[in-house]
PDB file of C-alpha atoms and ligand atoms in Angstrom:
ATOM      1  CA  UNK A  87      -3.744 165.780 -49.648  1.00 39.00           C
ATOM      2  CA  UNK A  88      -5.049 168.432 -52.037  1.00 40.00           C
ATOM      3  CA  UNK A  89      -7.710 168.902 -54.559  1.00 41.00           C
ATOM      4  CA  UNK A  90      -6.224 169.092 -58.136  1.00 46.00           C
ATOM      5  CA  UNK A  91      -9.857 169.973 -59.389  1.00 48.00           C
ATOM      6  CA  UNK A  92     -13.142 169.105 -58.104  1.00 58.00           C
ATOM      7  CA  UNK A  93     -12.995 165.510 -59.967  1.00 91.00           C
ATOM      8  CA  UNK A  94      -9.546 164.561 -58.868  1.00 97.00           C
ATOM      9  CA  UNK A  95      -8.005 164.282 -55.175  1.00 97.00           C
ATOM     10  CA  UNK A  96      -4.287 163.817 -55.128  1.00 98.00           C
ATOM     11  CA  UNK A  97      -3.027 161.948 -52.054  1.00 98.00           C
ATOM     12  CA  UNK A  98       0.426 161.938 -50.564  1.00 98.00           C
ATOM     13  CA  UNK A  99       3.296 160.188 -52.314  1.00 98.00           C
ATOM     14  CA  UNK A 100       3.713 156.464 -50.644  1.00 97.00           C
ATOM     15  CA  UNK A 101       7.062 156.702 -48.986  1.00 96.00           C
ATOM     16  CA  UNK A 102       8.622 154.387 -51.397  1.00 93.00           C
ATOM     17  CA  UNK A 103       7.446 156.557 -54.433  1.00 95.00           C
ATOM     18  CA  UNK A 104      10.400 157.398 -56.812  1.00 94.00           C
ATOM     19  CA  UNK A 105      10.865 158.783 -60.204  1.00 94.00           C
ATOM     20  CA  UNK A 106      10.987 156.373 -62.821  1.00 92.00           C
ATOM     21  CA  UNK A 107      14.103 156.338 -65.047  1.00 91.00           C
ATOM     22  CA  UNK A 108      13.368 158.237 -68.462  1.00 88.00           C
ATOM     23  CA  UNK A 109      12.079 155.328 -70.835  1.00 89.00           C
ATOM     24  CA  UNK A 110       8.924 156.418 -72.732  1.00 88.00           C
ATOM     25  CA  UNK A 111       8.407 159.963 -73.255  1.00 83.00           C
ATOM     26  CA  UNK A 112       5.545 161.978 -74.689  1.00 84.00           C
ATOM     27  CA  UNK A 113       6.560 161.302 -78.261  1.00 84.00           C
ATOM     28  CA  UNK A 114       6.524 157.567 -77.845  1.00 90.00           C
ATOM     29  CA  UNK A 115       4.477 156.050 -80.687  1.00 91.00           C
ATOM     30  CA  UNK A 116       2.399 153.965 -78.213  1.00 94.00           C
ATOM     31  CA  UNK A 117       1.566 157.034 -76.108  1.00 94.00           C
ATOM     32  CA  UNK A 118       0.035 158.510 -79.131  1.00 94.00           C
ATOM     33  CA  UNK A 119      -2.035 155.266 -79.817  1.00 95.00           C
ATOM     34  CA  UNK A 120      -3.054 155.083 -76.101  1.00 97.00           C
ATOM     35  CA  UNK A 121      -4.580 158.456 -76.353  1.00 96.00           C
ATOM     36  CA  UNK A 122      -6.211 158.316 -79.507  1.00 97.00           C
ATOM     37  CA  UNK A 123      -8.078 154.926 -78.810  1.00 98.00           C
ATOM     38  CA  UNK A 124      -9.064 156.405 -75.195  1.00 98.00           C
ATOM     39  CA  UNK A 125     -10.573 159.329 -77.013  1.00 97.00           C
ATOM     40  CA  UNK A 126     -12.590 157.632 -79.530  1.00 96.00           C
ATOM     41  CA  UNK A 127     -10.253 156.456 -82.491  1.00 98.00           C
ATOM     42  CA  UNK A 128     -11.754 152.895 -83.944  1.00 98.00           C
ATOM     43  CA  UNK A 129      -9.947 149.927 -82.640  1.00 98.00           C
ATOM     44  CA  UNK A 130      -9.721 147.814 -85.786  1.00 98.00           C
ATOM     45  CA  UNK A 131      -9.012 144.161 -86.609  1.00 97.00           C
ATOM     46  CA  UNK A 132      -5.678 145.303 -87.752  1.00 97.00           C
ATOM     47  CA  UNK A 133      -5.056 146.818 -84.437  1.00 97.00           C
ATOM     48  CA  UNK A 134      -6.036 143.842 -82.652  1.00 97.00           C
ATOM     49  CA  UNK A 135      -4.066 141.377 -84.853  1.00 98.00           C
ATOM     50  CA  UNK A 136      -0.742 143.682 -84.610  1.00 96.00           C
ATOM     51  CA  UNK A 137      -1.071 143.762 -80.648  1.00 96.00           C
ATOM     52  CA  UNK A 138      -1.539 140.071 -80.385  1.00 97.00           C
ATOM     53  CA  UNK A 139       1.509 139.475 -82.547  1.00 98.00           C
ATOM     54  CA  UNK A 140       3.702 141.784 -80.487  1.00 96.00           C
ATOM     55  CA  UNK A 141       2.421 140.449 -77.304  1.00 97.00           C
ATOM     56  CA  UNK A 142       2.725 136.731 -78.120  1.00 97.00           C
ATOM     57  CA  UNK A 143       6.083 137.576 -79.107  1.00 97.00           C
ATOM     58  CA  UNK A 144       7.008 139.135 -76.107  1.00 95.00           C
ATOM     59  CA  UNK A 145       5.196 136.818 -73.473  1.00 95.00           C
ATOM     60  CA  UNK A 146       8.038 134.249 -72.588  1.00 92.00           C
ATOM     61  CA  UNK A 147      10.335 137.406 -71.596  1.00 92.00           C
ATOM     62  CA  UNK A 148       7.824 139.265 -70.006  1.00 90.00           C
ATOM     63  CA  UNK A 149       6.598 136.405 -67.612  1.00 78.00           C
ATOM     64  CA  UNK A 150      10.141 136.788 -66.246  1.00 77.00           C
ATOM     65  CA  UNK A 151      10.728 140.489 -66.087  1.00 73.00           C
ATOM     66  CA  UNK A 152       7.682 142.338 -65.453  1.00 71.00           C
ATOM     67  CA  UNK A 153       6.573 140.923 -62.078  1.00 70.00           C
ATOM     68  CA  UNK A 154       9.033 142.542 -59.807  1.00 75.00           C
ATOM     69  CA  UNK A 155       8.092 144.553 -56.612  1.00 80.00           C
ATOM     70  CA  UNK A 156       8.168 148.070 -58.457  1.00 77.00           C
ATOM     71  CA  UNK A 157       5.126 146.917 -60.503  1.00 79.00           C
ATOM     72  CA  UNK A 158       3.401 145.510 -57.454  1.00 92.00           C
ATOM     73  CA  UNK A 159       3.868 148.790 -55.461  1.00 96.00           C
ATOM     74  CA  UNK A 160       1.159 150.786 -57.075  1.00 98.00           C
ATOM     75  CA  UNK A 161      -1.161 148.143 -57.435  1.00 98.00           C
ATOM     76  CA  UNK A 162      -0.861 147.339 -53.640  1.00 97.00           C
ATOM     77  CA  UNK A 163      -1.094 150.973 -52.553  1.00 98.00           C
ATOM     78  CA  UNK A 164      -4.215 151.351 -54.722  1.00 98.00           C
ATOM     79  CA  UNK A 165      -5.664 148.225 -52.708  1.00 98.00           C
ATOM     80  CA  UNK A 166      -4.524 149.927 -49.272  1.00 98.00           C
ATOM     81  CA  UNK A 167      -5.521 153.662 -49.867  1.00 98.00           C
ATOM     82  CA  UNK A 168      -7.777 153.700 -52.962  1.00 98.00           C
ATOM     83  CA  UNK A 169     -11.292 152.803 -51.195  1.00 98.00           C
ATOM     84  CA  UNK A 170     -11.743 149.760 -53.439  1.00 98.00           C
ATOM     85  CA  UNK A 171     -14.630 147.268 -53.015  1.00 98.00           C
ATOM     86  CA  UNK A 172     -11.888 144.529 -51.862  1.00 98.00           C
ATOM     87  CA  UNK A 173     -14.347 141.795 -51.413  1.00 98.00           C
ATOM     88  CA  UNK A 174     -16.148 142.284 -54.538  1.00 98.00           C
ATOM     89  CA  UNK A 175     -15.902 140.788 -57.896  1.00 98.00           C
ATOM     90  CA  UNK A 176     -12.929 141.920 -59.959  1.00 99.00           C
ATOM     91  CA  UNK A 177     -11.748 141.877 -63.527  1.00 98.00           C
ATOM     92  CA  UNK A 178      -8.316 142.714 -64.733  1.00 98.00           C
ATOM     93  CA  UNK A 179      -8.085 143.823 -68.506  1.00 98.00           C
ATOM     94  CA  UNK A 180      -4.891 143.339 -70.203  1.00 98.00           C
ATOM     95  CA  UNK A 181      -3.566 141.142 -67.427  1.00 97.00           C
ATOM     96  CA  UNK A 182      -0.654 139.859 -69.369  1.00 97.00           C
ATOM     97  CA  UNK A 183       1.560 137.413 -67.366  1.00 95.00           C
ATOM     98  CA  UNK A 184      -0.100 138.042 -64.233  1.00 94.00           C
ATOM     99  CA  UNK A 185       1.512 140.964 -62.457  1.00 93.00           C
ATOM    100  CA  UNK A 186      -1.835 142.232 -61.361  1.00 96.00           C
ATOM    101  CA  UNK A 187      -3.282 138.633 -60.467  1.00 96.00           C
ATOM    102  CA  UNK A 188      -0.176 138.066 -58.061  1.00 94.00           C
ATOM    103  CA  UNK A 189      -1.597 140.943 -55.915  1.00 96.00           C
ATOM    104  CA  UNK A 190      -5.022 140.894 -56.282  1.00 97.00           C
ATOM    105  CA  UNK A 191      -5.600 137.005 -55.951  1.00 97.00           C
ATOM    106  CA  UNK A 192      -4.703 136.718 -52.017  1.00 97.00           C
ATOM    107  CA  UNK A 193      -7.029 139.605 -50.995  1.00 98.00           C
ATOM    108  CA  UNK A 194     -10.040 140.307 -53.433  1.00 98.00           C
ATOM    109  CA  UNK A 195     -13.346 138.407 -53.474  1.00 98.00           C
ATOM    110  CA  UNK A 196     -13.166 137.072 -56.908  1.00 98.00           C
ATOM    111  CA  UNK A 197     -10.960 137.704 -59.882  1.00 98.00           C
ATOM    112  CA  UNK A 198     -11.040 137.074 -63.556  1.00 98.00           C
ATOM    113  CA  UNK A 199      -7.848 137.916 -65.816  1.00 98.00           C
ATOM    114  CA  UNK A 200      -8.411 138.648 -69.434  1.00 98.00           C
ATOM    115  CA  UNK A 201      -6.197 139.529 -72.358  1.00 98.00           C
ATOM    116  CA  UNK A 202      -6.019 139.495 -76.224  1.00 98.00           C
ATOM    117  CA  UNK A 203      -2.729 137.811 -76.203  1.00 98.00           C
ATOM    118  CA  UNK A 204      -3.131 133.780 -75.731  1.00 98.00           C
ATOM    119  CA  UNK A 205       0.614 133.527 -75.101  1.00 97.00           C
ATOM    120  CA  UNK A 206       0.395 136.206 -72.567  1.00 97.00           C
ATOM    121  CA  UNK A 207      -2.333 134.375 -70.769  1.00 97.00           C
ATOM    122  CA  UNK A 208      -0.477 131.037 -71.293  1.00 97.00           C
ATOM    123  CA  UNK A 209       2.563 132.319 -69.332  1.00 95.00           C
ATOM    124  CA  UNK A 210       0.485 133.673 -66.513  1.00 95.00           C
ATOM    125  CA  UNK A 211       0.322 131.787 -63.099  1.00 94.00           C
ATOM    126  CA  UNK A 212      -2.856 129.844 -62.908  1.00 96.00           C
ATOM    127  CA  UNK A 213      -4.235 131.913 -60.081  1.00 96.00           C
ATOM    128  CA  UNK A 214      -7.472 132.919 -61.584  1.00 98.00           C
ATOM    129  CA  UNK A 215      -9.715 132.102 -64.618  1.00 98.00           C
ATOM    130  CA  UNK A 216      -8.066 133.497 -67.659  1.00 98.00           C
ATOM    131  CA  UNK A 217     -10.305 134.585 -70.583  1.00 98.00           C
ATOM    132  CA  UNK A 218      -8.781 135.649 -74.093  1.00 98.00           C
ATOM    133  CA  UNK A 219     -10.856 138.595 -75.199  1.00 98.00           C
ATOM    134  CA  UNK A 220     -10.400 141.896 -76.785  1.00 98.00           C
ATOM    135  CA  UNK A 221     -11.085 144.681 -74.301  1.00 98.00           C
ATOM    136  CA  UNK A 222     -12.964 146.689 -77.139  1.00 98.00           C
ATOM    137  CA  UNK A 223     -15.555 144.060 -76.919  1.00 98.00           C
ATOM    138  CA  UNK A 224     -15.340 142.237 -73.720  1.00 98.00           C
ATOM    139  CA  UNK A 225     -17.755 139.039 -73.385  1.00 98.00           C
ATOM    140  CA  UNK A 226     -19.155 140.038 -70.019  1.00 98.00           C
ATOM    141  CA  UNK A 227     -22.979 141.307 -69.547  1.00 98.00           C
ATOM    142  CA  UNK A 228     -23.685 144.824 -68.578  1.00 98.00           C
ATOM    143  CA  UNK A 229     -22.790 145.789 -64.846  1.00 98.00           C
ATOM    144  CA  UNK A 230     -20.667 142.362 -64.291  1.00 98.00           C
ATOM    145  CA  UNK A 231     -17.851 143.774 -62.024  1.00 98.00           C
ATOM    146  CA  UNK A 232     -17.422 145.623 -58.604  1.00 98.00           C
ATOM    147  CA  UNK A 233     -13.922 146.692 -59.752  1.00 99.00           C
ATOM    148  CA  UNK A 234     -11.674 146.611 -63.007  1.00 99.00           C
ATOM    149  CA  UNK A 235      -7.927 146.917 -63.043  1.00 98.00           C
ATOM    150  CA  UNK A 236      -5.841 147.870 -65.775  1.00 98.00           C
ATOM    151  CA  UNK A 237      -2.086 147.918 -65.326  1.00 97.00           C
ATOM    152  CA  UNK A 238      -0.297 149.389 -68.381  1.00 97.00           C
ATOM    153  CA  UNK A 239      -3.130 148.773 -70.459  1.00 98.00           C
ATOM    154  CA  UNK A 240      -5.305 150.567 -73.081  1.00 98.00           C
ATOM    155  CA  UNK A 241      -8.328 152.066 -72.186  1.00 98.00           C
ATOM    156  CA  UNK A 242     -11.493 151.253 -73.793  1.00 98.00           C
ATOM    157  CA  UNK A 243     -13.766 153.575 -72.132  1.00 98.00           C
ATOM    158  CA  UNK A 244     -17.164 152.643 -73.323  1.00 98.00           C
ATOM    159  CA  UNK A 245     -16.547 148.956 -72.502  1.00 98.00           C
ATOM    160  CA  UNK A 246     -15.271 149.448 -69.111  1.00 98.00           C
ATOM    161  CA  UNK A 247     -18.445 151.772 -68.489  1.00 98.00           C
ATOM    162  CA  UNK A 248     -20.509 149.021 -69.550  1.00 98.00           C
ATOM    163  CA  UNK A 249     -19.205 146.254 -67.640  1.00 98.00           C
ATOM    164  CA  UNK A 250     -18.703 148.032 -64.178  1.00 98.00           C
ATOM    165  CA  UNK A 251     -21.610 148.312 -61.637  1.00 98.00           C
ATOM    166  CA  UNK A 252     -23.033 151.494 -60.936  1.00 98.00           C
ATOM    167  CA  UNK A 253     -21.012 151.863 -57.453  1.00 98.00           C
ATOM    168  CA  UNK A 254     -17.970 150.123 -59.021  1.00 98.00           C
ATOM    169  CA  UNK A 255     -14.579 151.335 -59.247  1.00 98.00           C
ATOM    170  CA  UNK A 256     -11.983 151.554 -62.162  1.00 98.00           C
ATOM    171  CA  UNK A 257      -8.443 150.960 -60.972  1.00 98.00           C
ATOM    172  CA  UNK A 258      -5.693 152.677 -63.496  1.00 98.00           C
ATOM    173  CA  UNK A 259      -2.221 151.951 -62.768  1.00 98.00           C
ATOM    174  CA  UNK A 260       0.911 153.069 -64.711  1.00 98.00           C
ATOM    175  CA  UNK A 261       4.043 151.253 -63.187  1.00 96.00           C
ATOM    176  CA  UNK A 262       6.584 153.602 -64.804  1.00 94.00           C
ATOM    177  CA  UNK A 263       4.445 156.655 -64.198  1.00 96.00           C
ATOM    178  CA  UNK A 264       4.627 159.231 -67.216  1.00 95.00           C
ATOM    179  CA  UNK A 265       7.411 157.060 -68.527  1.00 94.00           C
ATOM    180  CA  UNK A 266       5.022 154.115 -69.060  1.00 95.00           C
ATOM    181  CA  UNK A 267       4.606 153.573 -72.916  1.00 95.00           C
ATOM    182  CA  UNK A 268       0.828 153.022 -72.423  1.00 97.00           C
ATOM    183  CA  UNK A 269       0.207 155.913 -70.430  1.00 97.00           C
ATOM    184  CA  UNK A 270      -2.728 158.423 -69.530  1.00 97.00           C
ATOM    185  CA  UNK A 271      -2.567 160.723 -66.728  1.00 97.00           C
ATOM    186  CA  UNK A 272      -5.278 160.331 -64.064  1.00 98.00           C
ATOM    187  CA  UNK A 273      -7.102 163.537 -65.329  1.00 97.00           C
ATOM    188  CA  UNK A 274      -7.421 161.993 -68.850  1.00 97.00           C
ATOM    189  CA  UNK A 275      -8.640 158.855 -67.657  1.00 98.00           C
ATOM    190  CA  UNK A 276     -11.471 160.550 -65.982  1.00 97.00           C
ATOM    191  CA  UNK A 277     -12.009 162.801 -68.837  1.00 96.00           C
ATOM    192  CA  UNK A 278     -11.958 159.739 -71.347  1.00 97.00           C
ATOM    193  CA  UNK A 279     -14.769 157.647 -69.340  1.00 98.00           C
ATOM    194  CA  UNK A 280     -18.286 158.295 -70.216  1.00 97.00           C
ATOM    195  CA  UNK A 281     -20.226 160.683 -67.907  1.00 96.00           C
ATOM    196  CA  UNK A 282     -18.983 162.209 -64.966  1.00 96.00           C
ATOM    197  CA  UNK A 283     -16.331 160.606 -62.598  1.00 97.00           C
ATOM    198  CA  UNK A 284     -14.348 161.340 -59.495  1.00 97.00           C
ATOM    199  CA  UNK A 285     -10.895 160.143 -58.971  1.00 98.00           C
ATOM    200  CA  UNK A 286      -8.317 159.512 -56.231  1.00 98.00           C
ATOM    201  CA  UNK A 287      -4.768 159.350 -57.213  1.00 98.00           C
ATOM    202  CA  UNK A 288      -1.194 158.663 -55.632  1.00 98.00           C
ATOM    203  CA  UNK A 289       2.485 158.039 -56.583  1.00 98.00           C
ATOM    204  CA  UNK A 290       3.847 154.436 -55.272  1.00 97.00           C
ATOM    205  CA  UNK A 291       6.923 152.795 -56.520  1.00 95.00           C
ATOM    206  CA  UNK A 292       7.962 154.118 -59.771  1.00 95.00           C
ATOM    207  CA  UNK A 293       4.481 154.675 -60.847  1.00 97.00           C
ATOM    208  CA  UNK A 294       1.018 155.992 -59.807  1.00 98.00           C
ATOM    209  CA  UNK A 295      -2.703 154.583 -59.283  1.00 98.00           C
ATOM    210  CA  UNK A 296      -6.028 156.184 -60.018  1.00 98.00           C
ATOM    211  CA  UNK A 297      -9.341 154.999 -58.641  1.00 98.00           C
ATOM    212  CA  UNK A 298     -12.213 156.162 -60.239  1.00 98.00           C
ATOM    213  CA  UNK A 299     -15.983 156.043 -59.646  1.00 98.00           C
ATOM    214  CA  UNK A 300     -18.991 157.483 -60.896  1.00 98.00           C
ATOM    215  CA  UNK A 301     -20.278 160.703 -59.693  1.00 95.00           C
ATOM    216  CA  UNK A 302     -24.000 160.887 -58.575  1.00 86.00           C
TER     217      UNK A 302
HETATM  218  C1  SAM B 838       2.066 146.516 -71.508  1.00 59.76           C
HETATM  219  S1  SAM B 838       1.350 144.756 -71.282  1.00 59.76           S
HETATM  220  C2  SAM B 838       0.828 144.889 -69.757  1.00 59.76           C
HETATM  221  C3  SAM B 838       0.535 143.547 -69.346  1.00 59.76           C
HETATM  222  C4  SAM B 838       0.224 143.437 -67.651  1.00 59.76           C
HETATM  223  N1  SAM B 838      -0.794 144.233 -67.183  1.00 59.76           N
HETATM  224  C5  SAM B 838       1.513 143.843 -66.899  1.00 59.76           C
HETATM  225  O1  SAM B 838       1.467 145.183 -66.311  1.00 59.76           O
HETATM  226  O2  SAM B 838       2.438 143.110 -66.842  1.00 59.76           O
HETATM  227  C6  SAM B 838      -0.298 145.180 -72.159  1.00 59.76           C
HETATM  228  C7  SAM B 838      -1.092 144.043 -71.948  1.00 59.76           C
HETATM  229  O3  SAM B 838      -2.375 144.299 -72.792  1.00 59.76           O
HETATM  230  C8  SAM B 838      -2.894 143.328 -73.485  1.00 59.76           C
HETATM  231  N2  SAM B 838      -3.795 144.041 -74.686  1.00 59.76           N
HETATM  232  C9  SAM B 838      -3.331 144.933 -75.570  1.00 59.76           C
HETATM  233  N3  SAM B 838      -4.504 145.382 -76.227  1.00 59.76           N
HETATM  234  C10 SAM B 838      -5.305 144.692 -75.798  1.00 59.76           C
HETATM  235  C11 SAM B 838      -6.992 144.737 -75.998  1.00 59.76           C
HETATM  236  N4  SAM B 838      -7.561 145.364 -77.137  1.00 59.76           N
HETATM  237  N5  SAM B 838      -7.681 143.626 -75.346  1.00 59.76           N
HETATM  238  C12 SAM B 838      -7.237 142.950 -74.331  1.00 59.76           C
HETATM  239  N6  SAM B 838      -5.770 143.074 -74.028  1.00 59.76           N
HETATM  240  C13 SAM B 838      -5.038 143.747 -74.649  1.00 59.76           C
HETATM  241  C14 SAM B 838      -1.494 142.967 -74.318  1.00 59.76           C
HETATM  242  O4  SAM B 838      -1.607 141.472 -75.102  1.00 59.76           O
HETATM  243  C15 SAM B 838      -0.647 142.957 -73.120  1.00 59.76           C
HETATM  244  O5  SAM B 838      -0.844 141.826 -72.234  1.00 59.76           O
END
């Protein structure tokens, strides 16, 4: 274990950690959008409509191709080593076709899955309540959840901060590490969230996870 800085602790790689094949480098257009939205560029109706159209179209193929063990590895490792409130109330944002729900459902206290794309939700297994919602304005009261999981999902820091309880944990996973199209490194997630946060991160499978909690 080593302290990357006072806000982020990097644990040893999980024994199964490997580098992802080159896929989406720093110039990938989705990488630019991910960073811009996380750091305050407004999310517009046009953004929302375009993303829905894209993922509605991808849903039938996604449900077959994106549930492999390599995707589960960093999620499972975050649950094992990330000091998460396992018995608490969990929300997955951008839950897609259920890669996260398959790992979470057997072990967490409760789970709600949410996604913008009706087709992604329709192709997800019936493991938890599925709520169609835009992550930029989620239909949940303030401080509703003990933990919020985002797997290869855009970060809307203000909404995440709003619906997370004071002692809650954000679990950020990129299943292809820095080759993930929707990618932010752990330090940027910490920086983008409002206020002061501390994180723990590690590599597992082809990806990495971050668990972030508010600093008091
Ligand atoms: C790259 S996919 C990842 C899906 C799933 N987490 C997985 O790993 O298989 C991104 C998901 O985020 C959803 N998404 C993108 N923007 C969103 C938004 N503003 N609100 C809610 N969901 C959104 C998409 O519909 C899609 O299902």
